[in-house]
Amino acid sequence: MYLDFKGKSILCYDVETDSLNIDEAKIKWFGAYSYLDDQYYLIPWKHNEKDIRQIIARHKVLVGFNNKDYDNPIIKNNFNDENILDYKVILDLLEISAPKGGKEFGKFRKNKLVQMGYKLKNFTLKNIIEKLKLDDSGTKGDIDYTIFQKDEWTAEEIIEIKIYLKQDIELTRKLFQWFDEQFSPLKKFLPQKDQDNFLYLKSSLSVLAYNIICNKAGLPVEYGEKTPGSAKSYSGGHHIEAREEISRGNIIEVD
């Protein structure tokens, strides 16, 4: 149990659907781990919509992987409720981890893993977990996704689905906890409200640094208005890679 989050209103969640098209996809299973309840929820959608809505409603912080672009719009569509996730703190671990894509694709991604020195060929949950060595038990399995085309399942199929769904939730939880551990030394420099809203995870490193500086200097956090065509480009600093991995002795560093 991750003690810092024990009893907190945080939910790691995932949905399994019958389609990858978010406009058409129907939820077949809902999976979650609640830090508030210290309990897993692995629930078929059919006949359990009210229970799933209540689980979501009771939690303030919702943590997922690619949930902003996939899970969340599907949840809104299936509940036919655009406001069901309003006033929630949404953490998307893919958005936090991965670099921006071309043009408008992934424009809100924070690229934190690359900035932390991790090189990945792709940013699937499985690949990230393997790169960070967070799954020494090898629990990330596979499943035949045609199983989610059904509305009824055998006892054996239900066991298979629950195992697969719980694995995804568990790995999402491990990645969330890993990120929190990496950035926890910085969160104490933020106001309590920003800590509670996980600003230290949601923000880019530049925005995080700006918020910390403003907080320590007692200044309001203010951003200038952007007007079309007003942006100017500046060359960055010249970066020199370290010539040696380890140096010992009387060392002077000049920046």
C-alpha angles and dihedrals in degrees: 000000000000099000098200089064100038110133092004120136094251126133126190106200146173137179130213114210141181094240142030090221103098092204092057104026119120119204112240100171135016120204130185147154117217119206086191093061098023086229142119120232117203106173136166110232097226112093091357103079094114093051091050091049090052092050091053093044094054094058128074100190119054118193124191145139115256085347096140094060100031121014098037100052089045091051090051092048095048093048090040086226121121090187101052093104097040117130091019126128102235119201116189109190092196090054090049094047108039136070124244118274130222120302109335096346112119092349093159096051116125101209093215098152093056091046088052090055102261117137116203132175091212138000105234116141091246093052094047092049091050092047092051092043092231096140108058090157092060093230098154102106137169135242137193101256092207084079087077092059087077131083096202129043139193120246089257092050092050090054090050092049094048092050092050094045094047090051091056092048092047093052091047088052093050092051092048091051091046092054091047091051092050094051100033093099088063100045093072088067090062129078114266092252091057090047091052090049091050093238089159089064102033097050130077114251091255093052090046091052091049092051092049092050092049092048095049092044093048092240128139116253104246132169125199121239115260116224123191112267094009098103117109126201122226130186115247129233121285109257121207118197117230112267093208133033095217130021126178131192139047099345126181119193122198121191 
